[in-house]
Amino acid sequence: MTAVASHAPELRTALLDWYDSHARSLPWRAPPGSTARTDPYRVWLSEVMLQQTTVPHATPYFERFTARWPTVVNLAAVEDSDLMAAWAGLGYYARARNLLACARAVANDHGGVFPDTEAALLALPGVGAYTAAAVAAIAFDRPANVVDGNVERVVSRLFAVQTPLPAARPELKRLAATLVADDRPGDWAQALMDLGSTVCRPKSPLCLMCPISGFCAARAEGQPDRYPVKAAKAARPHRQGIAWVLRDGQGRVALVRRPDKGLLGGMVGLPTSDWAEEVPDATPPAGADWADAGAIEHVFTHFSLTLGVRVAQGSGGDFLWTPEAEALNALPTVFAKALVRGLESSPE
DNA sequence: TAAACGTGGCG
DNA sequence: TCGCCAAGTTT
């Protein structure tokens, strides 16, 4: 038996039954089968935070955000710099800029109420195909085709899809659509994702625990972890740069606001050289007596970085002079690491 | 369409 | 130690 369309009803029943007893309990989630709809604001916020991000990493951010800003209207009123600081450490900072733009769009253009259709959600900043479908299904009970990385993996195994990712995306989405129905759309989406996360895992899938293994073509072949097939990835280049830790001797450090576009866009950062293949021959930001504080290593999605750290004392200049403890909290991780290195190397 | 875009945990 | 990977979106 495989996951052909004629078996969809039995497959759906098996997975929804499994979800009734195995659903993960998560702060943004209603219990399975709950008729009380989850707050669209919390669903949307969790979905954005969870993009390319693990549940354990996103969870404390979700708790802090919802405690500080209980509604989308509260969030819409936040200063940009406060929002960016609150997102620091979570990564993919374009999400934070779009999150704020989306909250303001809902507050200003939708009367503070999230739109309840997939198409209207899709028009919001930072809401793509996945997030629009997820919010429509989970918050509004729309039978949307919710396809994330988990669903792609589950479907690729159910149907033993040979096409490598990412080229297989459209095919996987079409196949996923054959399993969507009007009954319990939100639970269906979350059941598929929970299965992918806890049972149909990337490595060492737990087929003996799987409620739909009987429908799975990859399981029948005997090597389910062969799926999804993936295209080879390009090697990650390495870059080098210098970051300057300029201190005023009174507990403050010089930061700069980075441009909205590009890497770490909209975040505060340390003053830096360009980051290039060769160690740059760069001019420090002030005529101070710079000491070498070593270097830190950091890995981004598309390159790795050796960042040399230099420390000096100074004042003035066109900087955001920020208390060191506050800076540590507001900086993206790469700069927080560099600042720690600088502070350790020249304790006051 | 492919590339840009962070971070931390795990095998 | 290090590549893989996690609830993607934008340009």
Short mmCIF file of C-alpha atoms (C1' of nucleotides) in Angstrom, two decimals:
data_model
loop_
_atom_site.label_atom_id
_atom_site.label_comp_id
_atom_site.label_asym_id
_atom_site.label_seq_id
_atom_site.Cartn_x
_atom_site.Cartn_y
_atom_site.Cartn_z
CA MET A 1 0.00 0.00 0.00
CA THR A 2 1.34 3.43 -0.92
CA ALA A 3 0.21 6.99 -0.52
CA VAL A 4 -1.69 7.15 -3.79
CA ALA A 5 -4.70 9.43 -3.83
CA SER A 6 -7.14 6.56 -3.28
CA HIS A 7 -5.58 5.88 0.12
CA ALA A 8 -5.63 9.50 1.25
CA PRO A 9 -8.65 9.14 3.56
CA GLU A 10 -7.15 6.21 5.53
CA LEU A 11 -3.77 7.94 5.68
CA ARG A 12 -5.39 11.13 6.98
CA THR A 13 -7.31 9.27 9.66
CA ALA A 14 -4.22 7.40 10.82
CA LEU A 15 -2.14 10.56 11.13
CA LEU A 16 -4.87 12.66 12.78
CA ASP A 17 -5.49 9.88 15.32
CA TRP A 18 -1.77 9.80 16.05
CA TYR A 19 -1.76 13.58 16.48
CA ASP A 20 -4.59 13.38 19.02
CA SER A 21 -2.32 11.48 21.38
CA HIS A 22 1.19 12.60 20.31
CA ALA A 23 0.88 16.32 19.55
CA ARG A 24 3.68 18.35 21.06
CA SER A 25 2.60 20.90 23.62
CA LEU A 26 3.93 24.28 22.48
CA PRO A 27 3.29 27.79 23.85
CA TRP A 28 1.62 29.03 20.67
CA ARG A 29 -0.48 25.96 20.07
CA ALA A 30 -4.04 24.96 21.00
CA PRO A 31 -4.64 21.34 22.08
CA PRO A 32 -5.52 18.99 19.19
CA GLY A 33 -9.15 19.14 18.18
CA SER A 34 -9.66 22.35 20.12
CA THR A 35 -12.54 24.40 18.79
CA ALA A 36 -11.14 27.53 20.43
CA ARG A 37 -9.14 29.10 17.66
CA THR A 38 -5.61 30.10 18.48
CA ASP A 39 -4.89 33.83 18.46
CA PRO A 40 -3.77 34.68 14.88
CA TYR A 41 -1.20 37.09 16.30
CA ARG A 42 0.49 34.32 18.28
CA VAL A 43 0.30 31.89 15.37
CA TRP A 44 1.84 34.43 12.99
CA LEU A 45 4.53 35.46 15.47
CA SER A 46 5.51 31.86 16.14
CA GLU A 47 5.58 30.99 12.45
CA VAL A 48 7.90 33.89 11.63
CA MET A 49 10.20 33.08 14.54
CA LEU A 50 10.29 29.41 13.55
CA GLN A 51 11.38 30.08 9.96
CA GLN A 52 14.69 28.18 9.61
CA THR A 53 14.88 28.17 13.42
CA THR A 54 14.52 25.40 15.98
CA VAL A 55 11.72 25.28 18.55
CA PRO A 56 14.14 25.50 21.54
CA HIS A 57 15.86 28.56 20.06
CA ALA A 58 12.65 30.41 19.20
CA THR A 59 10.63 29.59 22.33
CA PRO A 60 12.21 32.07 24.81
CA TYR A 61 11.92 34.82 22.21
CA PHE A 62 8.23 33.99 21.74
CA GLU A 63 7.64 34.16 25.50
CA ARG A 64 9.43 37.50 25.81
CA PHE A 65 7.67 39.02 22.81
CA THR A 66 4.17 38.02 23.85
CA ALA A 67 4.73 39.15 27.45
CA ARG A 68 6.03 42.51 26.28
CA TRP A 69 3.64 42.98 23.35
CA PRO A 70 0.41 40.98 23.95
CA THR A 71 -1.29 42.16 20.75
CA VAL A 72 -0.29 43.02 17.21
CA VAL A 73 -1.29 46.63 17.88
CA ASN A 74 1.14 46.77 20.81
CA LEU A 75 3.86 45.37 18.59
CA ALA A 76 3.09 47.87 15.82
CA ALA A 77 3.81 50.75 18.23
CA VAL A 78 7.37 49.64 19.05
CA GLU A 79 10.41 51.68 18.06
CA ASP A 80 12.45 50.02 15.32
CA SER A 81 15.59 49.92 17.46
CA ASP A 82 13.77 48.24 20.38
CA LEU A 83 12.36 45.57 18.07
CA MET A 84 15.74 44.86 16.48
CA ALA A 85 17.39 44.62 19.91
CA ALA A 86 14.69 42.18 21.08
CA TRP A 87 15.36 40.00 18.02
CA ALA A 88 19.16 40.02 18.53
CA GLY A 89 20.56 36.49 18.50
CA LEU A 90 17.66 34.94 16.61
CA GLY A 91 19.21 35.53 13.20
CA TYR A 92 17.82 36.31 9.73
CA TYR A 93 17.22 39.91 10.74
CA ALA A 94 15.14 40.73 7.67
CA ARG A 95 12.46 38.76 9.51
CA ALA A 96 12.46 41.33 12.31
CA ARG A 97 12.21 44.28 9.93
CA ASN A 98 9.38 42.57 8.04
CA LEU A 99 7.70 41.54 11.30
CA LEU A 100 7.40 45.17 12.32
CA ALA A 101 6.26 46.21 8.84
CA CYS A 102 3.63 43.46 8.96
CA ALA A 103 2.39 44.44 12.42
CA ARG A 104 2.04 48.05 11.27
CA ALA A 105 0.21 46.97 8.11
CA VAL A 106 -2.26 44.95 10.19
CA ALA A 107 -2.68 47.81 12.66
CA ASN A 108 -3.04 50.55 10.05
CA ASP A 109 -4.62 48.84 7.03
CA HIS A 110 -6.65 46.06 8.65
CA GLY A 111 -7.97 47.74 11.79
CA GLY A 112 -5.64 45.73 14.01
CA VAL A 113 -7.22 42.43 12.93
CA PHE A 114 -5.32 39.81 10.94
CA PRO A 115 -6.89 39.01 7.55
CA ASP A 116 -8.38 35.50 7.53
CA THR A 117 -7.65 34.34 3.99
CA GLU A 118 -4.48 32.88 2.57
CA ALA A 119 -4.40 35.43 -0.27
CA ALA A 120 -4.72 38.44 2.03
CA LEU A 121 -2.13 37.03 4.43
CA LEU A 122 0.26 36.45 1.54
CA ALA A 123 0.17 40.17 0.75
CA LEU A 124 1.66 41.07 4.15
CA PRO A 125 5.40 41.80 4.53
CA GLY A 126 7.49 38.78 5.44
CA VAL A 127 4.56 36.39 4.89
CA GLY A 128 5.38 33.95 2.11
CA ALA A 129 3.61 30.88 0.77
CA TYR A 130 4.33 28.74 3.81
CA THR A 131 3.43 31.27 6.51
CA ALA A 132 0.25 32.39 4.75
CA ALA A 133 -0.92 28.79 4.48
CA ALA A 134 0.07 27.99 8.07
CA VAL A 135 -1.77 30.96 9.60
CA ALA A 136 -4.81 30.35 7.37
CA ALA A 137 -4.96 26.70 8.44
CA ILE A 138 -4.00 26.94 12.11
CA ALA A 139 -5.66 30.21 13.09
CA PHE A 140 -8.62 30.26 10.69
CA ASP A 141 -9.37 26.62 9.86
CA ARG A 142 -8.81 27.12 6.14
CA PRO A 143 -7.91 23.95 4.20
CA ALA A 144 -4.57 25.41 3.09
CA ASN A 145 -1.68 23.36 1.72
CA VAL A 146 0.97 23.97 4.38
CA VAL A 147 4.37 22.87 3.06
CA ASP A 148 7.52 23.42 5.09
CA GLY A 149 10.74 21.44 5.28
CA ASN A 150 9.10 18.77 7.43
CA VAL A 151 6.25 18.27 5.00
CA GLU A 152 8.66 18.14 2.07
CA ARG A 153 10.59 15.37 3.79
CA VAL A 154 7.49 13.37 4.79
CA VAL A 155 5.96 13.64 1.33
CA SER A 156 9.21 12.86 -0.45
CA ARG A 157 9.37 9.61 1.53
CA LEU A 158 5.69 8.71 1.24
CA PHE A 159 5.95 8.95 -2.55
CA ALA A 160 9.67 8.09 -2.91
CA VAL A 161 10.26 11.21 -4.98
CA GLN A 162 13.47 10.87 -7.00
CA THR A 163 13.82 14.50 -8.07
CA PRO A 164 16.44 16.28 -5.94
CA LEU A 165 15.65 19.32 -3.84
CA PRO A 166 15.28 22.20 -4.41
CA ALA A 167 14.03 21.37 -7.92
CA ALA A 168 11.49 18.96 -6.40
CA ARG A 169 9.63 21.71 -4.51
CA PRO A 170 6.72 22.15 -6.96
CA GLU A 171 6.26 18.39 -7.28
CA LEU A 172 6.29 17.90 -3.50
CA LYS A 173 3.76 20.68 -3.08
CA ARG A 174 1.44 19.08 -5.63
CA LEU A 175 1.71 15.75 -3.86
CA ALA A 176 1.09 17.35 -0.45
CA ALA A 177 -2.05 18.97 -1.86
CA THR A 178 -3.52 15.52 -2.63
CA LEU A 179 -3.65 14.87 1.13
CA VAL A 180 -5.32 18.15 2.23
CA ALA A 181 -9.03 18.05 3.06
CA ASP A 182 -11.68 20.20 4.73
CA ASP A 183 -11.61 18.20 7.96
CA ARG A 184 -9.39 19.66 10.74
CA PRO A 185 -7.05 21.66 8.47
CA GLY A 186 -5.02 23.19 11.31
CA ASP A 187 -4.51 19.87 13.05
CA TRP A 188 -3.59 18.24 9.73
CA ALA A 189 -0.86 20.81 9.05
CA GLN A 190 0.56 20.50 12.54
CA ALA A 191 0.28 16.71 12.54
CA LEU A 192 2.37 16.52 9.38
CA MET A 193 4.98 18.86 10.85
CA ASP A 194 5.08 17.07 14.20
CA LEU A 195 5.50 13.75 12.42
CA GLY A 196 8.37 15.16 10.39
CA SER A 197 9.98 16.66 13.45
CA THR A 198 9.72 13.76 15.89
CA VAL A 199 9.31 10.56 13.81
CA CYS A 200 10.07 11.11 10.13
CA ARG A 201 13.34 12.80 11.07
CA PRO A 202 16.08 13.71 8.59
CA LYS A 203 18.40 11.08 10.05
CA SER A 204 17.37 7.82 11.72
CA PRO A 205 13.63 8.04 11.04
CA LEU A 206 11.59 6.06 13.58
CA CYS A 207 9.52 4.07 11.12
CA LEU A 208 8.46 1.60 13.82
CA MET A 209 6.70 4.49 15.57
CA CYS A 210 5.17 5.91 12.42
CA PRO A 211 1.37 5.80 12.08
CA ILE A 212 1.56 5.96 8.28
CA SER A 213 4.55 3.71 7.58
CA GLY A 214 2.17 1.31 5.87
CA PHE A 215 1.56 3.93 3.19
CA CYS A 216 5.20 4.87 2.72
CA ALA A 217 7.01 4.03 -0.52
CA ALA A 218 10.44 4.88 0.93
CA ARG A 219 9.79 2.53 3.85
CA ALA A 220 8.81 -0.20 1.40
CA GLU A 221 12.12 0.32 -0.39
CA GLY A 222 13.95 -0.15 2.89
CA GLN A 223 16.03 3.05 2.94
CA PRO A 224 13.72 5.89 3.97
CA ASP A 225 16.62 8.16 5.01
CA ARG A 226 17.68 8.26 1.36
CA TYR A 227 14.89 10.82 0.94
CA PRO A 228 14.56 13.65 0.23
CA VAL A 229 17.19 13.45 -2.49
CA LYS A 230 19.26 16.63 -2.45
CA ALA A 231 21.43 18.42 -4.96
CA ALA A 232 25.09 18.90 -4.02
CA LYS A 233 25.77 22.19 -2.35
CA ALA A 234 28.48 24.69 -3.18
CA ALA A 235 31.46 24.98 -0.84
CA ARG A 236 31.29 27.78 1.72
CA PRO A 237 33.90 30.52 1.12
CA HIS A 238 35.93 32.08 3.92
CA ARG A 239 36.31 35.79 4.59
CA GLN A 240 38.40 37.90 6.95
CA GLY A 241 37.88 41.28 8.56
CA ILE A 242 38.61 43.53 11.52
CA ALA A 243 36.18 44.74 14.21
CA TRP A 244 37.05 47.66 16.45
CA VAL A 245 36.06 47.81 20.11
CA LEU A 246 36.31 51.48 21.05
CA ARG A 247 35.60 52.17 24.74
CA ASP A 248 35.13 55.47 26.51
CA GLY A 249 36.54 54.34 29.87
CA GLN A 250 33.13 54.84 31.51
CA GLY A 251 31.51 51.54 30.56
CA ARG A 252 30.31 52.52 27.11
CA VAL A 253 31.30 51.13 23.72
CA ALA A 254 31.02 52.68 20.25
CA LEU A 255 28.39 51.03 18.02
CA VAL A 256 27.08 51.84 14.56
CA ARG A 257 23.64 51.26 13.01
CA ARG A 258 23.97 49.02 9.97
CA PRO A 259 22.01 49.81 6.79
CA ASP A 260 18.64 48.06 6.42
CA LYS A 261 19.71 46.10 3.36
CA GLY A 262 22.24 43.32 3.42
CA LEU A 263 23.95 41.25 6.08
CA LEU A 264 22.75 41.96 9.64
CA GLY A 265 20.64 44.73 8.13
CA GLY A 266 19.08 47.18 10.57
CA MET A 267 21.06 45.84 13.53
CA VAL A 268 23.59 47.69 15.63
CA GLY A 269 27.15 46.48 15.14
CA LEU A 270 30.75 47.19 15.95
CA PRO A 271 32.62 49.38 13.48
CA THR A 272 34.31 46.99 11.02
CA SER A 273 36.46 46.82 7.95
CA ASP A 274 35.13 45.21 4.81
CA TRP A 275 35.00 41.42 4.97
CA ALA A 276 36.98 39.94 2.11
CA GLU A 277 39.03 36.94 1.05
CA GLU A 278 42.28 38.63 2.13
CA VAL A 279 42.92 40.41 5.42
CA PRO A 280 41.94 43.97 4.63
CA ASP A 281 44.41 46.82 5.07
CA ALA A 282 41.85 48.96 6.88
CA THR A 283 41.95 52.30 8.64
CA PRO A 284 40.66 52.26 12.25
CA PRO A 285 37.67 54.50 12.97
CA ALA A 286 39.58 56.89 15.26
CA GLY A 287 43.16 57.95 15.78
CA ALA A 288 43.56 55.85 18.89
CA ASP A 289 46.21 53.49 20.18
CA TRP A 290 44.82 50.13 19.03
CA ALA A 291 45.76 46.89 20.76
CA ASP A 292 45.36 43.44 19.19
CA ALA A 293 42.74 41.37 21.04
CA GLY A 294 42.97 38.26 18.86
CA ALA A 295 40.14 37.02 16.67
CA ILE A 296 36.82 35.20 16.72
CA GLU A 297 35.40 32.68 14.25
CA HIS A 298 31.84 32.80 13.03
CA VAL A 299 29.88 30.85 10.42
CA PHE A 300 27.13 32.43 8.37
CA THR A 301 24.90 30.61 5.91
CA HIS A 302 26.97 31.47 2.85
CA PHE A 303 30.46 32.19 4.21
CA SER A 304 32.62 31.70 7.29
CA LEU A 305 34.48 34.56 8.91
CA THR A 306 37.63 35.19 10.88
CA LEU A 307 37.11 38.52 12.57
CA GLY A 308 40.20 40.14 14.10
CA VAL A 309 39.43 42.26 17.17
CA ARG A 310 41.22 45.51 18.04
CA VAL A 311 40.66 47.49 21.25
CA ALA A 312 41.30 51.11 22.15
CA GLN A 313 40.02 53.87 24.38
CA GLY A 314 38.54 57.00 22.90
CA SER A 315 35.53 59.28 22.70
CA GLY A 316 33.44 61.34 20.33
CA GLY A 317 33.01 60.40 16.72
CA ASP A 318 29.73 59.59 15.04
CA PHE A 319 28.88 56.58 17.19
CA LEU A 320 26.06 55.19 19.28
CA TRP A 321 27.84 55.18 22.66
CA THR A 322 26.14 52.28 24.41
CA PRO A 323 26.57 50.74 27.90
CA GLU A 324 28.50 47.52 27.44
CA ALA A 325 25.89 45.26 29.06
CA GLU A 326 23.18 46.73 26.85
CA ALA A 327 25.36 46.34 23.77
CA LEU A 328 25.92 42.66 24.51
CA ASN A 329 22.14 42.14 24.47
CA ALA A 330 21.41 44.21 21.37
CA LEU A 331 24.21 42.98 19.10
CA PRO A 332 23.88 40.09 16.66
CA THR A 333 25.87 37.09 17.83
CA VAL A 334 28.93 37.66 15.64
CA PHE A 335 29.49 41.09 17.20
CA ALA A 336 28.58 39.98 20.71
CA LYS A 337 31.38 37.39 20.39
CA ALA A 338 33.81 40.05 19.18
CA LEU A 339 32.83 42.45 21.95
CA VAL A 340 33.31 39.77 24.62
CA ARG A 341 36.73 39.07 23.16
CA GLY A 342 37.63 42.76 23.27
CA LEU A 343 36.39 43.28 26.83
CA GLU A 344 38.25 40.20 28.08
CA SER A 345 41.46 41.31 26.45
CA SER A 346 41.54 44.74 28.10
CA PRO A 347 39.61 44.67 31.39
CA GLU A 348 39.08 48.09 32.93
"C1'" DT B 1 15.94 31.21 -10.68
"C1'" DA B 2 19.64 31.35 -7.78
"C1'" DA B 3 21.71 33.70 -4.25
"C1'" DA B 4 21.48 36.18 0.05
"C1'" DC B 5 20.30 35.87 4.57
"C1'" DG B 6 22.07 33.81 11.20
"C1'" DT B 7 22.41 30.88 14.73
"C1'" DG B 8 23.08 26.94 17.79
"C1'" DG B 9 22.74 22.02 18.45
"C1'" DC B 10 23.76 17.47 17.13
"C1'" DG B 11 25.92 12.99 15.22
"C1'" DT C 1 35.73 18.56 14.51
"C1'" DC C 2 32.51 19.87 11.15
"C1'" DG C 3 28.90 19.45 7.92
"C1'" DC C 4 24.09 19.13 8.32
"C1'" DC C 5 20.12 21.02 9.54
"C1'" DA C 6 15.51 23.95 11.62
"C1'" DA C 7 8.05 25.73 10.89
"C1'" DG C 8 11.34 30.36 4.53
"C1'" DT C 9 11.18 35.01 2.29
"C1'" DT C 10 12.94 38.34 -0.67
"C1'" DT C 11 15.12 40.08 -4.67
#
